Coordinates of C-alpha atoms and ligand atoms in Angstrom, one line a residue:
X1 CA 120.6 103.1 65.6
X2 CA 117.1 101.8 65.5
X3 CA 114.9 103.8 68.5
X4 CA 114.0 101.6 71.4
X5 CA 109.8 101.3 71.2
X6 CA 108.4 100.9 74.7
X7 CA 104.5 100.4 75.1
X8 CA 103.4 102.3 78.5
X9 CA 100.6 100.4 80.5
X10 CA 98.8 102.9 82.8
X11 CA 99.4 107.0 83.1
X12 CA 98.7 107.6 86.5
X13 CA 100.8 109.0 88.9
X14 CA 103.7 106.9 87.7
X15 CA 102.8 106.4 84.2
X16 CA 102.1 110.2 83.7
X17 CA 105.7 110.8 85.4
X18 CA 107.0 108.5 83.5
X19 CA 106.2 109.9 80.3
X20 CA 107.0 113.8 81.4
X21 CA 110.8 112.3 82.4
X22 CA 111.3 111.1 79.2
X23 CA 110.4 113.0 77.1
X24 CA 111.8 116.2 78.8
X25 CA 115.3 114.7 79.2
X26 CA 115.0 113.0 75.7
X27 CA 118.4 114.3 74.3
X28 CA 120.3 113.4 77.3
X29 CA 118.8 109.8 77.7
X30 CA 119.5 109.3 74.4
X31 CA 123.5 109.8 74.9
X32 CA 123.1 107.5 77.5
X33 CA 121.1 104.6 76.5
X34 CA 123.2 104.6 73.3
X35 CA 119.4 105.0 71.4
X36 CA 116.5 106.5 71.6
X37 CA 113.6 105.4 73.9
X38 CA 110.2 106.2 72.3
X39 CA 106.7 105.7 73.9
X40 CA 105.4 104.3 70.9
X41 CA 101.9 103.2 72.7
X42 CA 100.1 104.0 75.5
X43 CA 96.7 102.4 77.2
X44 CA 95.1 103.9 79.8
X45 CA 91.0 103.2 80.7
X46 CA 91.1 106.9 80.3
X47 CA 92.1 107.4 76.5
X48 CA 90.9 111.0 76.3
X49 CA 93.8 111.9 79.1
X50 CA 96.3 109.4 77.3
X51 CA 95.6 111.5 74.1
X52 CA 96.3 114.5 75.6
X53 CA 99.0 113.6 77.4
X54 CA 100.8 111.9 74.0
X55 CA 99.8 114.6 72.0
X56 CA 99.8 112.9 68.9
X57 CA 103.3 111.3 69.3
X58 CA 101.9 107.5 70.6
X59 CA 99.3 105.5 69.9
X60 CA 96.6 105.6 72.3
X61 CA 94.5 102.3 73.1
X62 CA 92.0 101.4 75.9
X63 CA 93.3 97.9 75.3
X64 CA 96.5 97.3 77.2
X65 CA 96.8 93.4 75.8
X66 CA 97.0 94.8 72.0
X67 CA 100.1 96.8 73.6
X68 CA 101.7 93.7 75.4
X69 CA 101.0 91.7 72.3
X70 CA 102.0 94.5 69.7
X71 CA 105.0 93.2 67.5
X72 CA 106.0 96.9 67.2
X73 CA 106.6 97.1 71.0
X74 CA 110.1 96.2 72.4
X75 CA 109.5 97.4 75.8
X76 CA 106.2 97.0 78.5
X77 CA 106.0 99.3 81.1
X78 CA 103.4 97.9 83.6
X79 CA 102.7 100.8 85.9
X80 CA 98.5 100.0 86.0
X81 CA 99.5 98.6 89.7
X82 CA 97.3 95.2 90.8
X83 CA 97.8 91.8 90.6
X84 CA 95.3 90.2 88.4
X85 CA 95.1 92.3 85.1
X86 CA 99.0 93.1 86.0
X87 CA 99.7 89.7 85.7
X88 CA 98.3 89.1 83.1
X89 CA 99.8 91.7 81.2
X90 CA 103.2 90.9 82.4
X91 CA 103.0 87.5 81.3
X92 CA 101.5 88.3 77.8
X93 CA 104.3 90.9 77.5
X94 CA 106.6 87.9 78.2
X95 CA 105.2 85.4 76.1
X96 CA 105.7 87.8 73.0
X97 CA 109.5 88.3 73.7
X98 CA 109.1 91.8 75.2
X99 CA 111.3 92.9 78.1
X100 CA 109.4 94.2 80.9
X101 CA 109.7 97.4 83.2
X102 CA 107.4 97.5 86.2
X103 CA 107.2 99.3 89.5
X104 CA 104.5 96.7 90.5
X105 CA 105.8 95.4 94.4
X106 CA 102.7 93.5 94.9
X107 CA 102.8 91.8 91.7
X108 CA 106.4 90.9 92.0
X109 CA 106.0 90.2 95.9
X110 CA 103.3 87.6 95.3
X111 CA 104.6 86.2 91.5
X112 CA 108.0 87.0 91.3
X113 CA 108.9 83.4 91.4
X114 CA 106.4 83.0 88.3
X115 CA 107.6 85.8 86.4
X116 CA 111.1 85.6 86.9
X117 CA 110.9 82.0 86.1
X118 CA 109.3 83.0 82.7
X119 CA 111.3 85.8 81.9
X120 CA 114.4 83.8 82.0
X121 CA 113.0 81.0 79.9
X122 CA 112.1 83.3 77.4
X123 CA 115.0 85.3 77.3
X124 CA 113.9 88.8 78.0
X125 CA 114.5 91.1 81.2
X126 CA 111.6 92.0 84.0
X127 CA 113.3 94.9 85.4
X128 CA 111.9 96.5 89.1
X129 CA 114.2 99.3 90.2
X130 CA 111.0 101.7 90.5
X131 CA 109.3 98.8 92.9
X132 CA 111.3 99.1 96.0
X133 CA 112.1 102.9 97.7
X134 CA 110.6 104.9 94.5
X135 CA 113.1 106.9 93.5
X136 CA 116.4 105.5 95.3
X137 CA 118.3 103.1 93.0
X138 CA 118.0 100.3 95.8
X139 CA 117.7 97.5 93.9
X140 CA 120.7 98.1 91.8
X141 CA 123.1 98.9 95.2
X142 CA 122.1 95.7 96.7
X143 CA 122.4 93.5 93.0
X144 CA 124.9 94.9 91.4
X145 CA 126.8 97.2 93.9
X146 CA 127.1 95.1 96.8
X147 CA 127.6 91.5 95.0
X148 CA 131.0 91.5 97.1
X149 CA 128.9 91.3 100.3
X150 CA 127.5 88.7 102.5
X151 CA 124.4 90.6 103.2
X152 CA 124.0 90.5 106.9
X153 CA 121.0 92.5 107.5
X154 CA 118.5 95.6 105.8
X155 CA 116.6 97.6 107.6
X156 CA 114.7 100.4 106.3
X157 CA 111.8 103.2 105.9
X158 CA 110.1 101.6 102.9
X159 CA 106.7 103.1 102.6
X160 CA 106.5 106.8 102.3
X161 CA 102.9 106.9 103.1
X162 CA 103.0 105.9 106.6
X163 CA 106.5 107.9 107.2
X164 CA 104.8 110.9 105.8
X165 CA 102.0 110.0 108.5
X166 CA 104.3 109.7 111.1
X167 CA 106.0 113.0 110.8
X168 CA 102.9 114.8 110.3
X169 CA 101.6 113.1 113.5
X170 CA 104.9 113.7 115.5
X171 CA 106.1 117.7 113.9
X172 CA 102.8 119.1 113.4
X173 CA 100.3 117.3 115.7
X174 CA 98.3 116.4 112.7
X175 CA 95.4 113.9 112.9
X176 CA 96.0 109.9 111.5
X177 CA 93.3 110.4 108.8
X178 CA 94.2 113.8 108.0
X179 CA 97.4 113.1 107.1
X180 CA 96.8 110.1 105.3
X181 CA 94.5 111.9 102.9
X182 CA 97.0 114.7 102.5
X183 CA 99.1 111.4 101.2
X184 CA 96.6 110.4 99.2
X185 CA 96.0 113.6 98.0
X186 CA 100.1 113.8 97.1
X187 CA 99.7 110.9 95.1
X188 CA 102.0 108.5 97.2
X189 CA 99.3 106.0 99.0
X190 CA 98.4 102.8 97.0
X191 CA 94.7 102.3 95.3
X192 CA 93.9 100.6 98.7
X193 CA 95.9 102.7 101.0
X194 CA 95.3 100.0 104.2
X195 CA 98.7 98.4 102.0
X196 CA 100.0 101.7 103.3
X197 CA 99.1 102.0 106.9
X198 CA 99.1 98.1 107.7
X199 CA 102.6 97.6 106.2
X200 CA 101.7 95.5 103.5
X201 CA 103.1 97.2 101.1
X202 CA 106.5 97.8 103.0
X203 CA 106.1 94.1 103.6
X204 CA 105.9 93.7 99.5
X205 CA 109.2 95.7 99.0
X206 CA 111.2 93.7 101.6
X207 CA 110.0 90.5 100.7
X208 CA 112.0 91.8 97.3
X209 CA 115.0 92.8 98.8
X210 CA 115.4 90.0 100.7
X211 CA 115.4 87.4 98.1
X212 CA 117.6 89.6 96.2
X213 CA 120.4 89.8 99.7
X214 CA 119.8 86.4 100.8
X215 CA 119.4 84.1 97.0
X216 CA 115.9 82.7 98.3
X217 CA 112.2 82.7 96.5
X218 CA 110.1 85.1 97.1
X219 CA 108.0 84.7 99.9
X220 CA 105.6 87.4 101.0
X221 CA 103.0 84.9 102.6
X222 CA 105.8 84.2 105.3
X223 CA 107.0 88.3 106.3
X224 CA 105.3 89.3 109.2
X225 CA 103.7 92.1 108.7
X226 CA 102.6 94.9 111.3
X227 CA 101.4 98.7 110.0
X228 CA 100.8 102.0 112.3
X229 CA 97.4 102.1 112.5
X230 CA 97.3 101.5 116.2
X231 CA 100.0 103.7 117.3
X232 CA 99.0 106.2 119.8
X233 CA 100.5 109.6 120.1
X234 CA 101.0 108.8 123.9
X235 CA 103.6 105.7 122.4
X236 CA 105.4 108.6 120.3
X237 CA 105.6 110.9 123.1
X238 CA 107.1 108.4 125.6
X239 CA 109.2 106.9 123.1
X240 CA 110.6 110.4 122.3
X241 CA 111.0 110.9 125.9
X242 CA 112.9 108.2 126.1
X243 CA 115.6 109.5 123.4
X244 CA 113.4 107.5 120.6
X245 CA 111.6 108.2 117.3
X246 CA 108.9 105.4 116.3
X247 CA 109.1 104.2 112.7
X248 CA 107.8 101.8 110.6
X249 CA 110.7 99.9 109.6
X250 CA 111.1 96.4 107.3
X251 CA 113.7 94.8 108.7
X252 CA 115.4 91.2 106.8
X253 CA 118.4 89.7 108.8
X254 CA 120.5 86.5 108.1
X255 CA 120.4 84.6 111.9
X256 CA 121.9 81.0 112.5
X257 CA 118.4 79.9 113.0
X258 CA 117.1 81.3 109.8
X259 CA 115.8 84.4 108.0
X260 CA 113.7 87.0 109.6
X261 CA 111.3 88.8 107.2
X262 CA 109.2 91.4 109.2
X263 CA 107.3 95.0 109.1
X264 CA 106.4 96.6 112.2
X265 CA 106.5 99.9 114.2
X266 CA 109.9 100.1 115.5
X267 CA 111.9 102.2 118.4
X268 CA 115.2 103.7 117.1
X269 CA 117.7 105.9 118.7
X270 CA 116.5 109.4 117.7
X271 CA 120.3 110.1 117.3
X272 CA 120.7 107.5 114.6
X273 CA 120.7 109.4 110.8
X274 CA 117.9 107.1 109.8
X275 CA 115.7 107.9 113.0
X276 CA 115.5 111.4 111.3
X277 CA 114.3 110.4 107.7
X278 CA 110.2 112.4 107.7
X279 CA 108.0 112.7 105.3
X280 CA 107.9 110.9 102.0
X281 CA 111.5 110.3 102.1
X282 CA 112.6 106.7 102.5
X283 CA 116.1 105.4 103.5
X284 CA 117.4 102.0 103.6
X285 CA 120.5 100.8 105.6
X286 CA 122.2 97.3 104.4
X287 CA 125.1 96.0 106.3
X288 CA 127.1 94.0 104.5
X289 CA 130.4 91.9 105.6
X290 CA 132.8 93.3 103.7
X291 CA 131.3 97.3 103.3
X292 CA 129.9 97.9 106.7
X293 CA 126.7 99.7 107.6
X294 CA 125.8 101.7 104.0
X295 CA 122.5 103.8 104.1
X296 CA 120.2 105.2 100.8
X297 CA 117.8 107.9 100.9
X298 CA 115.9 109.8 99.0
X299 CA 112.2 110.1 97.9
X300 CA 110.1 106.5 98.2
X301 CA 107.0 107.2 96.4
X302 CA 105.6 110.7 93.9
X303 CA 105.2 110.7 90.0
X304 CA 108.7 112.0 89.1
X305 CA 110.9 110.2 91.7
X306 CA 109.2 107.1 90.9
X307 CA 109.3 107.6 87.1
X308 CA 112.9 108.5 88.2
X309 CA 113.3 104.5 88.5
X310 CA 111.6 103.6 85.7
X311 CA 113.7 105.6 83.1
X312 CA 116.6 104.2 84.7
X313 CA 115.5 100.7 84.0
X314 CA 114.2 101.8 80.4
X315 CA 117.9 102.7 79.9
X316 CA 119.1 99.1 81.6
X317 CA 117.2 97.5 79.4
X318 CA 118.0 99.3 76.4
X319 CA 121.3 99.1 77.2
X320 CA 121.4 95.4 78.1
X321 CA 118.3 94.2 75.2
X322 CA 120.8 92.5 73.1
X323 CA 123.6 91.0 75.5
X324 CA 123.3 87.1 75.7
X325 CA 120.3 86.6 77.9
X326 CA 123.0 84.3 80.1
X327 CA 125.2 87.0 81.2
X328 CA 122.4 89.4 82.1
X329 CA 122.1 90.6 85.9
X330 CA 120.4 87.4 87.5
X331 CA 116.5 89.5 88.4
X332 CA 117.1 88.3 92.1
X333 CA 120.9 88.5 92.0
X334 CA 121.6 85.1 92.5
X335 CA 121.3 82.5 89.2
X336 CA 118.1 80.7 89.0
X337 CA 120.2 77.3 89.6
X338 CA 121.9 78.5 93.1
X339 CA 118.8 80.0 94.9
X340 CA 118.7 78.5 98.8
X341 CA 116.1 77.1 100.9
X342 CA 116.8 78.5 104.2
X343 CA 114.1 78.9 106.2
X344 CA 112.2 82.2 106.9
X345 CA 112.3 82.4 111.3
X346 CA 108.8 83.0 112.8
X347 CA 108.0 85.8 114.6
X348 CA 107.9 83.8 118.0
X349 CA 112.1 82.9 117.2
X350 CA 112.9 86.4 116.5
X351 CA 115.0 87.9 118.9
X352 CA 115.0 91.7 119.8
X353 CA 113.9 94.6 122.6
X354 CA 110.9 96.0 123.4
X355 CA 109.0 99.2 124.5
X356 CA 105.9 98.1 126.7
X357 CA 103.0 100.4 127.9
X358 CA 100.9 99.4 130.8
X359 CA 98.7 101.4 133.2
X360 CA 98.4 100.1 136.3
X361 CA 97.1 101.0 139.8
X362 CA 99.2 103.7 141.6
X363 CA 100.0 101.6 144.6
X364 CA 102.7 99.8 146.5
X365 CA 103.8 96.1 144.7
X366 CA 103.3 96.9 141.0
X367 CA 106.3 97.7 139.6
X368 CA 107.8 93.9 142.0
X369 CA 104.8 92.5 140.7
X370 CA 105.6 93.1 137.0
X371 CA 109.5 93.0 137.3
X372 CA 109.3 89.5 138.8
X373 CA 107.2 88.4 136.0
X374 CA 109.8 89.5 133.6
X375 CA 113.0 88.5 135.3
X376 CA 111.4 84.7 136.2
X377 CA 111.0 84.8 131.9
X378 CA 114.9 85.8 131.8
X379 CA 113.6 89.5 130.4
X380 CA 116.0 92.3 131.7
X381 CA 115.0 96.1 131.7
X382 CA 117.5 98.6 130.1
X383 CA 115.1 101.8 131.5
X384 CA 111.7 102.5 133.1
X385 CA 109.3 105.3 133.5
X386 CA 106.4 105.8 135.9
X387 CA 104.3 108.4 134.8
X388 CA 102.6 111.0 137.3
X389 CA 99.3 109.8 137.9
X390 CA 96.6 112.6 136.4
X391 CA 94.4 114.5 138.5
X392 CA 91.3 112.3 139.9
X393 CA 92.4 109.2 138.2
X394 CA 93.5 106.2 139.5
X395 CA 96.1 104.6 137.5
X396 CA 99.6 105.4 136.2
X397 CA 101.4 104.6 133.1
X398 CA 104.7 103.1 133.1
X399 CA 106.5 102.3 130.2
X400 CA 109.3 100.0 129.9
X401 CA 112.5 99.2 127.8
X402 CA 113.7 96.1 127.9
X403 CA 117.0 94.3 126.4
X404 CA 117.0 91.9 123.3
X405 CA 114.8 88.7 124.3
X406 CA 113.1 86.1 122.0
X407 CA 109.7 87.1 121.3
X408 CA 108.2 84.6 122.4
X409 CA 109.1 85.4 125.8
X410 CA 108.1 88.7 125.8
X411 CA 104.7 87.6 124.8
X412 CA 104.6 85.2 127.6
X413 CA 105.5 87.8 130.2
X414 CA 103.2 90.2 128.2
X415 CA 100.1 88.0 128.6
X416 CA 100.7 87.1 132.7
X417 CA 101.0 90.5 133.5
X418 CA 97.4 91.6 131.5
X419 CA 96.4 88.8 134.2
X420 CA 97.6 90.5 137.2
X421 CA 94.8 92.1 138.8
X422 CA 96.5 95.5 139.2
X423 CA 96.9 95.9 135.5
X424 CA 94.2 97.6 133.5
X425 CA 93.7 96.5 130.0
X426 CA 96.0 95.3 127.4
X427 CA 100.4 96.2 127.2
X428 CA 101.6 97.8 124.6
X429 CA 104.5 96.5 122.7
X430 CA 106.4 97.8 119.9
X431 CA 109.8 96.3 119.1
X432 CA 113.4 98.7 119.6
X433 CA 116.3 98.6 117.4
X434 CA 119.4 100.0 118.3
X435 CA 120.4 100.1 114.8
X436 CA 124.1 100.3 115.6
X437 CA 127.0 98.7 113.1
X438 CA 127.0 95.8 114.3
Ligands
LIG1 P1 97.5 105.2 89.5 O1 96.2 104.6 90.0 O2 97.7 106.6 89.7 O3 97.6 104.8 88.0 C1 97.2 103.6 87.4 C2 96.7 103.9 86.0 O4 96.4 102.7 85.3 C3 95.3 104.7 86.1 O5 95.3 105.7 85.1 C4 94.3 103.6 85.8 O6 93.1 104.0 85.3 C5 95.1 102.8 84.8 N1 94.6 101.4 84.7 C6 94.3 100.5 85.7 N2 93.9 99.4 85.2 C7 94.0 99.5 83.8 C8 93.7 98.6 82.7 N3 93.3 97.3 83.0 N4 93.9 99.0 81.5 C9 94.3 100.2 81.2 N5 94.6 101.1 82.2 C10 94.4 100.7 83.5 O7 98.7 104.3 90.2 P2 100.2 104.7 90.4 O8 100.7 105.4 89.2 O9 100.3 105.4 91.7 O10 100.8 103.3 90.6 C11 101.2 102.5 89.5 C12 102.0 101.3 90.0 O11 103.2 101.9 90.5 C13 101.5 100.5 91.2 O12 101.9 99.2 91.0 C14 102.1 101.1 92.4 O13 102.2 100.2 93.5 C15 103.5 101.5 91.9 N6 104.2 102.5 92.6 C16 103.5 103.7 92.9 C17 104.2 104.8 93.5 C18 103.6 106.1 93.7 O14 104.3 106.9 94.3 N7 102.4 106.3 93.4 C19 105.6 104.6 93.8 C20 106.2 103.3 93.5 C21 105.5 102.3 92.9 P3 91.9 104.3 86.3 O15 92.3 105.4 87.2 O16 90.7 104.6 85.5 O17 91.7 103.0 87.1
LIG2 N1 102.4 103.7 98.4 C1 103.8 103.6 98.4 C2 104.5 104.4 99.5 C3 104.3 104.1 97.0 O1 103.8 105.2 100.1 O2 105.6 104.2 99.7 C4 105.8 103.8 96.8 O3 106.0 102.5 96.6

C-alpha cells in the first residue's frame, strides 16, 4: 500500500523526537499502521538543523504554509507550539483536506471549538493524544476507553514542569529558580515557562479533558487557574507534617450545581499513590460510575515521551484516513450535535477543604478569636497546629485544616481574621483533597 506522507511543522524538542521515534521503530510501525508513515517534509526556521536531522530523506523548507498547503502531504504535524502562526497553520492544513496531528494545548485550549468545528466540516481528523500528559495515552482512555462511564470527576498532575519543581524543592531542598532552569534545561518547560509555574498550561490540558468527560465546548477563559509560584517551603513542610504532600493538581468535577474547571496547589494525603508521583512524571486519576477510581502515569512532558504520543496518533490516523469521516472517534468524544451547555461553577460555589497559615501573636484569645470567626461562618476544623514561637520573636504560626466548605466562605472567614488585630499579615490558603474513591 501507498506510504502515508506526513509534513512535520517544527523540530524542536518534540518535533526532533518525533522524527528519531519514527524513524528508528520504522519496521514495526509499519506492521502496525498497516503502511508506512514517511516524513516527506519538514520546516523548521532553522533549515540547516532540519537538513541535518533529515539527512536527505525529506524535504526541508523554512516555509511551514508550503507544507500545510503541499498536495503531496497527507498528514501535518503542528509541533512549532503558539497560537497565532499555529493557527494558522492548522487551519490551512484543514482547508487543503490534510488530517492534522498536534501536541499544541494552548492552541486547542483556546480554538478547539474553531478547529474541531472545521475539521469536521471538512472531513479530516485533528488528533491531540501528545497535548494532554505527554507521553500517557490519556486522551484515548478517557474517549475511547471509558465511553461506558459517566465521568464523575479528574484530577491530576498535568504539568511536569512544576511537579519536577516541587520534588526538587521538597527531596533535595533545591531553590524555585534553580530547579525551574534545570526544567528548562531538560526540555520540558513551555517557550514562556510562567504557562508552567502559574498553571496555565495545566489549565490548557484540563480545559481538554473536560470537554472530552463532560460533552461541553471548550472553555479555558472560565478554569480557574492558580500555579506554585508563591508556595513557601514553610507550606510544604507543615503540610508534610501534617501527613500531606502539596501538588499542583487540575481538578474537573461534575457537581449538581455545575462544572468545576480549576488549577491550583492542592493538599493530598501523602499516602495516596498519586501524592507520590515527582519529577516529570504526571498521573491522572478519572473516576468514572461504572469503573471506579482508575489512575495513568507516566512521563508528562521530554522529546521522546511526547513524540511517544504523536506516533501514536500518526498511526490513528493512518489507520483511520479512509473510514467514513461519520463514524470516526467524535475529537471531543461526544458528536458535535449532542455537546451540553452546563455551566462551568465559579470558584466562589466550589466546595472543598482548606490548609490556612496565619502568624499571630503568642498570647491568650487567639486561637477563640479565630475559631469563632470560623465556626459563626459554619467552617469546622479537622486538625490544628501551633508552632513554637522562635527565639526573640513574637509571633507563632498556626496552621489549620479545615473540612469541605464553599469557598466563598472560607474567604469570608479568611478576610475577618487578616482584620483581627492579633493577626500579622495575610493567611495562607491552599485547597486539600482527600482524593479518596468516592
Ligand atoms: P520547541 O521550541 O523546542 O520547538 C519548536 C520548533 O518550531 C523550534 O525549532 C522553532 O524554531 C520552530 N518554529 C517556531 N515557529 C516556527 C515557524 N513559524 N516556522 C517554522 N518553524 C517554527 O518546542 P517544543 O518541541 O517543546 O514544543 C512544541 C509543541 O509541543 C508546543 O505546542 C508545546 O506546548 C507542545 N508540547 C511540548 C512538550 C515538551 O515536553 N516540550 C510536551 C507536550 C507538548 P525556533 O526555535 O527558531 O523558534
Ligand atoms: N511544559 C509542559 C509540562 C510540557 O511541563 O508539562 C508538556 O505538556
Amino acid at each position: 500500500m501507498k506510504a502515508i506522507n506526513v509534513g512535520l511543522l517544527g523540530i524542536g524538542t518534540v518535533g526532533s523526537g518525533t522524527f528519531k521515534v519514527l524513524s528508528r521503530n520504522a519496521e514495526e510501525i509499519t506492521r502496525r499502521a498497516g503502511r508506512e508513515i514517511r516524513i516527506a517534509m519538514i520546516a523548521d526556521r532553522d533549515i540547516e538543523k532540519a537538513k541535518k536531522l533529515a539527512g536527505g530523506s525529506a524535504i526541508v523548507t523554512d516555509d511551514a504554509f508550503k507544507v500545510a498547503s503541499s498536495p503531496d502531504i497527507d498528514i501535518v504535524v503542528e509541533l512549532i507550539g503558539g497560537t497565532t502562526v499555529a493557527r494558522q497553520l492548522v487551519l490551512e492544513a484543514i482547508k487543503n483536506g490534510k488530517h492534522v496531528v498536534t501536541a499544541n494545548k494552548a492552541l486547542l485550549a483556546l480554538y478547539g471549538n474553531e478547529i474541531f468545528a472545521a475539521a469536521q466540516k471538512a472531513g479530516v481528523i485533528v488528533a491531540f493524544e501528545a497535548a494532554v500528559a505527554g507521553g500517557i495515552p490519556i486522551i484515548k482512555a478517557l474517549r475511547e476507553g471509558l465511553t461506558a462511564n459517566r465521568i464523575e470527576w479528574i484530577a491530576g498532575i498535568i504539568n511536569g514542569t512544576s511537579n519536577y519543581i516541587l520534588s526538587e524543592m521538597r527531596e533535595k531542598g533545591a531553590s524555585f529558580a534553580d530547579a525551574l532552569k534545570d526544567a528548562q534545561a531538560l526540555g520540558y518547560a513551555e517557550l514562556d515557562p510562567t504557562f508552567d509555574i502559574e498553571g496555565i498550561d495545566a489549565a490548557h490540558k484540563l480545559t481538554l479533558m473536560a470537554s472530552i468527560a463532560f460533552g461541553i465546548p471548550t472553555q479555558f477563559d472560565k478554569a480557574y487557574t492558580e500555579g506554585i509560584s508563591k508556595l513557601t517551603r514553610e507550606d510544604i513542610t507543615y503540610a508534610e507534617e501534617l501527613g500531606y504532600r502539596i501538588k499542583l493538581l487540575g481538578i474537573t468535577k461534575r457537581t449538581e450545581k455545575g462544572i468545576e474547571l480549576r488549577v491550583h496547589p492542592t493538599l493530598i494525603p501523602a499516602k495516596r499513590l498519586i501524592a507520590n508521583v515527582e519529577g516529570v512524571m504526571n498521573a491522572i486519576l478519572v473516576k468514572g460510575d461504572a469503573v471506579g477510581a482508575t489512575m495513568y502515569y507516566g512521563a508528562g512532558a521530554g522529546s521522546e515521551p511526547t513524540a511517544s504520543a504523536v506516533v501514536a496518533d500518526l498511526v490513528d490516523v493512518t489507520r483511520m484516513h479512509t473510514s467514513d469521516p461519520e463514524h470516526r472517534v467524535p475529537h471531543l468524544a461526544f458528536q458535535p450535535d449532542a455537546m451540553s451547555d452546563v455551566a462551568i461553577l465559579p470558584m466562589s460555589e466550589v466546595e472543598t477543604a482548606y490548609y490556612l497559615r496565619m502568624r499571630a501573636f503568642d498570647k491568650p484569645g487567639v486561637l477563640a478569636d479565630v475559631t469563632r470567626i470560623l465556626a459563626d461562618l459554619g467552617i469546622s476544623i479537622d486538625a490544628m497546629v501551633q508552632k513554637e514561637p522562635i527565639e526573640g520573636e513574637e509571633h507563632v504560626d498556626i496552621i489549620m485544616l479545615t473540612h469541605r466548605t464553599l469557598e466563598k466562605h472560607i474567604d469570608c472567614a479568611i478576610s475577618k481574621i487578616e482584620a483581627l488585630a492579633v493577626i500579622s499579615g495575610s493567611v495562607k490558603k491552599i485547597r486539600l483533597e482527600e482524593l479518596n474513591r468516592n
